XYZ file of C-alpha atoms in Angstrom:
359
model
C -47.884 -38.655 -49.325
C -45.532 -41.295 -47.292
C -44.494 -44.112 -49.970
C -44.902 -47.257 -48.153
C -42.931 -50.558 -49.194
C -44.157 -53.190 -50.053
C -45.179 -55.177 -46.481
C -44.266 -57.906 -44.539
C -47.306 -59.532 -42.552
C -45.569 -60.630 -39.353
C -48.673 -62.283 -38.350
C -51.523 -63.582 -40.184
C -53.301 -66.670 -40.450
C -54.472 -68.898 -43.552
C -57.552 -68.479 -45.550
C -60.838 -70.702 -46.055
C -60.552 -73.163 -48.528
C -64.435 -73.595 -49.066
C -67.128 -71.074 -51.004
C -68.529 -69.003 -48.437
C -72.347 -68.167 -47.886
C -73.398 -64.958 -45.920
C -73.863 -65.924 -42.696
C -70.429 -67.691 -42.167
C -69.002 -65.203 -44.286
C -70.205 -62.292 -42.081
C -69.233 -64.356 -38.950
C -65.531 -63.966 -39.657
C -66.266 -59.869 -39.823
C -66.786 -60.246 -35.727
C -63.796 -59.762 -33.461
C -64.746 -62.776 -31.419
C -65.819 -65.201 -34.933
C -69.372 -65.565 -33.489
C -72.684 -64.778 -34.437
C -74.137 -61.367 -34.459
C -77.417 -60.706 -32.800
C -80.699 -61.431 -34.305
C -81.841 -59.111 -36.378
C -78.114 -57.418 -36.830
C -75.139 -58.059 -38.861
C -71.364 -57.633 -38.949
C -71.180 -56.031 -42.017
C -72.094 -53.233 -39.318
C -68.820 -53.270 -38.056
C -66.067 -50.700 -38.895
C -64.278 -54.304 -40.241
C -67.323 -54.554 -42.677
C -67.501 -51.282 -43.882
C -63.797 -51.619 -44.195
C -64.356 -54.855 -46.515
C -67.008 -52.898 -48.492
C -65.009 -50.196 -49.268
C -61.310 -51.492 -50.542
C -62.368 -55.114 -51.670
C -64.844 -55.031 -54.146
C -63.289 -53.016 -56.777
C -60.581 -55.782 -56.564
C -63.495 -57.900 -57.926
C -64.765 -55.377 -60.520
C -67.304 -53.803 -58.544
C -67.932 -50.374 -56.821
C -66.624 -49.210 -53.545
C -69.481 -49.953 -50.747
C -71.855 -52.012 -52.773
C -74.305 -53.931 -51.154
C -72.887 -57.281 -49.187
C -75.277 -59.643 -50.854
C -73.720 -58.323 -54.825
C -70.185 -58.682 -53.498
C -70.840 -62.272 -52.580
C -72.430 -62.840 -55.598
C -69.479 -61.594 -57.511
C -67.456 -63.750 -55.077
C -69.266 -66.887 -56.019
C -69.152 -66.108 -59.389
C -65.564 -65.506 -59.670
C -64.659 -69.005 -57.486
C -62.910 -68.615 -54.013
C -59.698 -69.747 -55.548
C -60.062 -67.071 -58.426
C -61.672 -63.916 -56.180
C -58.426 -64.903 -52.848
C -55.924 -64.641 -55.513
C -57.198 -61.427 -57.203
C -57.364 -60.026 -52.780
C -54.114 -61.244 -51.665
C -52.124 -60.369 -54.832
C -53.587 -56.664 -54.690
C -52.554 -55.791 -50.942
C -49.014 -55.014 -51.313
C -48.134 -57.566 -48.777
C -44.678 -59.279 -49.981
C -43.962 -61.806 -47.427
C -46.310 -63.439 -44.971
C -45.615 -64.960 -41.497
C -48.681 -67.565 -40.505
C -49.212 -69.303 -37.431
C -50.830 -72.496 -38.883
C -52.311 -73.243 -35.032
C -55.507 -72.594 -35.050
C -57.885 -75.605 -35.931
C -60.180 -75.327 -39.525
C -59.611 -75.407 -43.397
C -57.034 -73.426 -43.645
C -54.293 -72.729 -46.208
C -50.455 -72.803 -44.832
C -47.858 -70.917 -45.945
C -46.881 -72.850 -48.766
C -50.714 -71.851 -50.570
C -50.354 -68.765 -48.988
C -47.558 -68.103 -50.963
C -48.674 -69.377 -54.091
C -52.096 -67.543 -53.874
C -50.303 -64.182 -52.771
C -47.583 -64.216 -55.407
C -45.122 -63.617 -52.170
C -43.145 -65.328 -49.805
C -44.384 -67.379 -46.952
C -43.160 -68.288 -43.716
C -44.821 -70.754 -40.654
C -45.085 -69.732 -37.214
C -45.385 -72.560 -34.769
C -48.037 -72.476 -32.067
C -46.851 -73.893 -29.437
C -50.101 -75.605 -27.315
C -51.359 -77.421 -30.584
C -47.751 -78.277 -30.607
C -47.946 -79.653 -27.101
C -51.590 -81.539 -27.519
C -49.805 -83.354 -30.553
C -46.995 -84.305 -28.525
C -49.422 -85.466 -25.447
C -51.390 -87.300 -27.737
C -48.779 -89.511 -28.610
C -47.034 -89.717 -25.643
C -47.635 -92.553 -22.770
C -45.660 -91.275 -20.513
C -44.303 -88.327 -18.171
C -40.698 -88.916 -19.154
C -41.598 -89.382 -23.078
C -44.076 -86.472 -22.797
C -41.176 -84.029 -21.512
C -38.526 -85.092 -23.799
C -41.009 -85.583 -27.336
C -42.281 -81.983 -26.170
C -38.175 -80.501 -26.308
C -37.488 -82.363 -29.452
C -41.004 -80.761 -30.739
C -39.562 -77.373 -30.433
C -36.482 -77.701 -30.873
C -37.176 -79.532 -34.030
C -39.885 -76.562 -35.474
C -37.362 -74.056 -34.632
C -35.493 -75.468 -37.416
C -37.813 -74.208 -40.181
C -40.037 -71.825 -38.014
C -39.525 -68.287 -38.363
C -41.255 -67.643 -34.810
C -43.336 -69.497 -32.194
C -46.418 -67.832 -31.339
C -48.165 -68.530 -27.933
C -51.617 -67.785 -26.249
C -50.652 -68.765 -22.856
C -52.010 -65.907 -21.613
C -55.701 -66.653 -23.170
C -55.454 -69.954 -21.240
C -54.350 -68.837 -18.367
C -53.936 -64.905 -17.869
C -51.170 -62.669 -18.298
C -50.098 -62.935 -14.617
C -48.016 -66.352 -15.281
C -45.020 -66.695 -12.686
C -42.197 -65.364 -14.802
C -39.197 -67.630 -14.093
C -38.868 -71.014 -15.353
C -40.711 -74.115 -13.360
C -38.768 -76.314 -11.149
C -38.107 -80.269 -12.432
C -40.694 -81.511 -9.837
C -43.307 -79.028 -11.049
C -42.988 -80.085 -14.466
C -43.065 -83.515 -13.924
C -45.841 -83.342 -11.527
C -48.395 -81.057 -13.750
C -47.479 -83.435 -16.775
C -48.266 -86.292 -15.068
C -51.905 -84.674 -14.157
C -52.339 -83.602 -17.561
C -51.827 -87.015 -19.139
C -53.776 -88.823 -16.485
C -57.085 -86.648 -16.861
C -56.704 -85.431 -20.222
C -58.538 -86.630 -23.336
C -57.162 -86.599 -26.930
C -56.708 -83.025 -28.353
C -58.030 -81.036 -25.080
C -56.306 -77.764 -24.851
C -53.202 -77.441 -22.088
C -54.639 -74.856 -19.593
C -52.082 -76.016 -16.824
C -50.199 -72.506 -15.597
C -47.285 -75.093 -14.963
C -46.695 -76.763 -18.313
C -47.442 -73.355 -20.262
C -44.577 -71.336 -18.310
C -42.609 -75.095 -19.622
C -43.683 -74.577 -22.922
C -42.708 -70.868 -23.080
C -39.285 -71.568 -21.369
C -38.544 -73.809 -23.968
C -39.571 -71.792 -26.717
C -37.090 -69.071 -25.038
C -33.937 -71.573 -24.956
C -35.038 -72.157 -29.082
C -33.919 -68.315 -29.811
C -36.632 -67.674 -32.360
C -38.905 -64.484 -31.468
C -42.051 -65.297 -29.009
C -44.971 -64.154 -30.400
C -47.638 -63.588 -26.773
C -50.969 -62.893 -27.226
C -52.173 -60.387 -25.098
C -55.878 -60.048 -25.993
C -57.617 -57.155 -23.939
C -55.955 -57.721 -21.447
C -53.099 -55.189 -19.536
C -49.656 -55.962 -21.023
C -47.978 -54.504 -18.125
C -48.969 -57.832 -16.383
C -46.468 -59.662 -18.933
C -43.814 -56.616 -17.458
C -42.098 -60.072 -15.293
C -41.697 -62.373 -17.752
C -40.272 -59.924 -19.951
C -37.401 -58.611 -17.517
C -36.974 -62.466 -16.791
C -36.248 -62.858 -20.702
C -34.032 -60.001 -20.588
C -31.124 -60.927 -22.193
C -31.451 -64.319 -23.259
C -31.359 -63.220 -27.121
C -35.428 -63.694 -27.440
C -37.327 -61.144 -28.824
C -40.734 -60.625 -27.581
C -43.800 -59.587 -29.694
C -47.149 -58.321 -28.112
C -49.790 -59.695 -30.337
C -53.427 -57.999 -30.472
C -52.842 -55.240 -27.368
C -56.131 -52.977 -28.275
C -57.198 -51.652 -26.187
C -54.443 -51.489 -24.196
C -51.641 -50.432 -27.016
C -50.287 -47.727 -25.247
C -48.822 -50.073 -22.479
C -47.809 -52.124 -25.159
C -45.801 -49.465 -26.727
C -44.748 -48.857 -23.204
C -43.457 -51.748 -22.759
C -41.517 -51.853 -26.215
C -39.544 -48.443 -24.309
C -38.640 -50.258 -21.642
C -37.277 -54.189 -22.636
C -34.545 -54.014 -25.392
C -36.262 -57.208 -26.559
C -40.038 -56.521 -26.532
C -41.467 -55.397 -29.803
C -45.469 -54.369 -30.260
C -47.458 -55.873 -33.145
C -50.224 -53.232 -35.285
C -52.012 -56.362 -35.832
C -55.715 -56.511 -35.984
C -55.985 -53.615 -34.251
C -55.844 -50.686 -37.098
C -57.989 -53.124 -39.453
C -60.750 -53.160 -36.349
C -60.750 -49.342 -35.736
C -61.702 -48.539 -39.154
C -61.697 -44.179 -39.732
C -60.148 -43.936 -36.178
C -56.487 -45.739 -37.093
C -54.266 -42.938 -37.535
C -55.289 -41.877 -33.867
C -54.465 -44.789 -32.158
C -51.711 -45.465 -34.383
C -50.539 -41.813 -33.170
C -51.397 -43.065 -29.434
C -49.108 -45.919 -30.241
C -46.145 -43.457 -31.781
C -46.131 -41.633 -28.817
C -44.709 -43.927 -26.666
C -43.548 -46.872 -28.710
C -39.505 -46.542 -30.028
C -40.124 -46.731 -34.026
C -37.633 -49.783 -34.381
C -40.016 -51.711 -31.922
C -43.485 -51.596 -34.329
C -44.473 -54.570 -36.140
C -46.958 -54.472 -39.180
C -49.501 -56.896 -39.534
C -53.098 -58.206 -40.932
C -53.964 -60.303 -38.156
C -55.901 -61.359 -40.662
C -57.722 -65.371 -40.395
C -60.078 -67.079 -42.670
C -60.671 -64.380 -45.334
C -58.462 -62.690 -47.834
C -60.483 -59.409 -47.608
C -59.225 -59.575 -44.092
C -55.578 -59.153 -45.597
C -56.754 -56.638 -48.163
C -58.250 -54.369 -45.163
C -55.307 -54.980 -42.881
C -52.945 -53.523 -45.046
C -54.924 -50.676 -46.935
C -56.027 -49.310 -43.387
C -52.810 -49.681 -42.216
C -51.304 -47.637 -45.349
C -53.854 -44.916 -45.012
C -53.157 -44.690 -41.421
C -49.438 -44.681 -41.448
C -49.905 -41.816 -44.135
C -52.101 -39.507 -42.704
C -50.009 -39.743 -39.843
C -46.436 -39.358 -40.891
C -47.902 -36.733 -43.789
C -49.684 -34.477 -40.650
C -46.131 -34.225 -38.891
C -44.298 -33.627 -41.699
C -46.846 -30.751 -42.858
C -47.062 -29.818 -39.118
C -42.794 -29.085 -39.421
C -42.494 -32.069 -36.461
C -40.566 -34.358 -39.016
C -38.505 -34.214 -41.963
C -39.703 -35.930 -45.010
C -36.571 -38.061 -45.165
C -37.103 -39.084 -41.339
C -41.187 -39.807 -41.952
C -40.131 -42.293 -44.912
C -37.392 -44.197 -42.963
C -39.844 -44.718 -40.308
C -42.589 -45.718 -42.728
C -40.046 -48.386 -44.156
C -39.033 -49.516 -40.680
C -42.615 -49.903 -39.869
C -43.717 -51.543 -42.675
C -40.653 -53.934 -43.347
C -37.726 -53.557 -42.154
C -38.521 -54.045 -38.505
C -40.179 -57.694 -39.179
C -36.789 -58.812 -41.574
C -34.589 -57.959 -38.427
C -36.463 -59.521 -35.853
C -37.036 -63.006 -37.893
C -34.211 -62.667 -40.386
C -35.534 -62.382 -42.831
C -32.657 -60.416 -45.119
């Protein structure tokens, strides 16, 4: 069997800072975080059979046990207690979180603490950008407080993460906005906006990503399930400019992803969510994403938000994946042993500590 290292989460999100009944704990087992169906539950999910069968013997109970005893155990233990018992049992060394999205959720600094690991932040950039607006009374503060903004989180930022593309689509114009554009779709956006309302404007989020470009650290996109081939512009527009590009959360479109990785020097494809989502069925689309991907351009990650199993499952799938994979061609007389590890390591690690620098 493959030896994996231990892993670097190049994206992941906090945990809940609250105890946890069934139904909200169950929502955070759906792809979309809503509620399942009446009569049905997301413990149906290959995410919560995943849950049920690595986490609760973390918690000192049997694989696949009922959901209602592992929650019981969970209460029992504390959430504090039963995260820190999930997080320090995944094999994840160093975490990358984007501390945008909105809830109770812990940064990196508790991350780190809880995990017994490193922890880095990754900047979002349109919470960054409703901050700035909401303090901001005018077009000509709004544009320069917004360049400080990023300029300024690149300084302790490992990466800025963006989901332009969920706003908007991934057919954005690719080259930067003109001075009158900006000005003009700022000056919209203040006069109609109210306090914290997302930025949806096509103009200001090519502005925002342009400036996130001239910062230098890697630009995280979200791609959702949407085609990443639409994103095939920007990237050739980026060529170059010494940003890396990261395709966050391509299922079910990973093998244009991975195409994409082939093609741009600088684009990179993330694992992400994806493996922990697809349950059994990992090592295949891992293998789809192998095919086509260059190994120095894959990414690990959890993807995970909200719940430390989420972590736990993210990174045993993604071990058991990688394995059966890597183990088939080297049985198979496709790959050496020696080659199947480095590219395990690469995978795991050592492709997220070149990309952010992280030594």
């Amino acid at each position: 069997m493959i030896d994996t290292p231990p892993l670097v989460d190049q994206y992941c999100h906090g945990v809940l800072r609250t105890e946890l009944g069934l139904g909200t704990f169950e929502a955070h087992l759906g792809r979309a975080g809503g509620l399942p169906a009446p009569g049905t539950t997301f413990f149906d999910t290959q995410t919560g059979f995943a849950v049920r069968r690595w986490c609760p013997p973390l918690l000192g109970l049997e694989p696949h046990c009922p959901p209602a005893r592992y929650l019981a155990r969970r209460r029992e233990l504390g959430f504090l207690e039963s995260g820190r018992r999930l997080l320090r049992a995944t094999g994840i060394s160093t975490y990358l979180v984007d501390t945008g999205p909105p809830g109770d959720l812990t940064g990196p600094v508790e991350m780190g603490a809880a995990a017994d690991a490193e922890a880095h932040e990754i900047v979002r950039l349109e919470p960054l950008a409703q901050q700035v607006a909401d303090t901001s009374g005018t077009v000509d503060g709004l544009l320069a407080n917004l360049a400080e903004a990023v300029h300024g989180a690149a300084v302790s930022a490992v990466a800025f993460a963006s989901v332009a593309a969920l706003r908007h689509g991934l057919v954005l114009a690719p080259d930067p906005p003109g001075p009158g554009e900006v000005r003009g779709a700022a000056g919209r956006w203040l006069a109609g906006r109210r306090a914290g309302e997302p930025l949806t404007d096509p103009v200001l989020l090519r502005h925002l990503l342009w400036i996130a470009v001239a910062s230098g650290r890697p630009l995280q996109l979200y791609v959702g399930v949407d085609d990443p081939i639409r994103l095939g512009d920007f990237a050739a527009a980026t060529s170059g400019l010494g940003t890396d590009l990261v395709l966050l959360h391509g299922y079910p479109h990973h093998r244009q992803a991975a195409h994409l990785t082939s093609v741009f020097p600088h684009v990179y494809a993330d694992l992400g969510a994806t493996l922990a989502q697809t349950g059994p069925r990992a090592a295949a689309v891992l293998a789809e994403t192998l095919e086509l991907a260059p190994f120095g351009k894959l990414l690990f990650s959890s993807g995970a938000r909200g719940l430390p199993e989420l972590h736990v499952v993210g990174a045993r799938v993604f071990r058991e994946a990688l394995g059966r994979v890597l183990d088939d061609w080297v049985y198979a007389g496709a790959w050496s042993r020696t080659d199947a590890q480095r590219v395990a390591e690469m995978i795991a690690s050592g492709n997220a500590r070149r990309v952010y620098g992280l030594g």
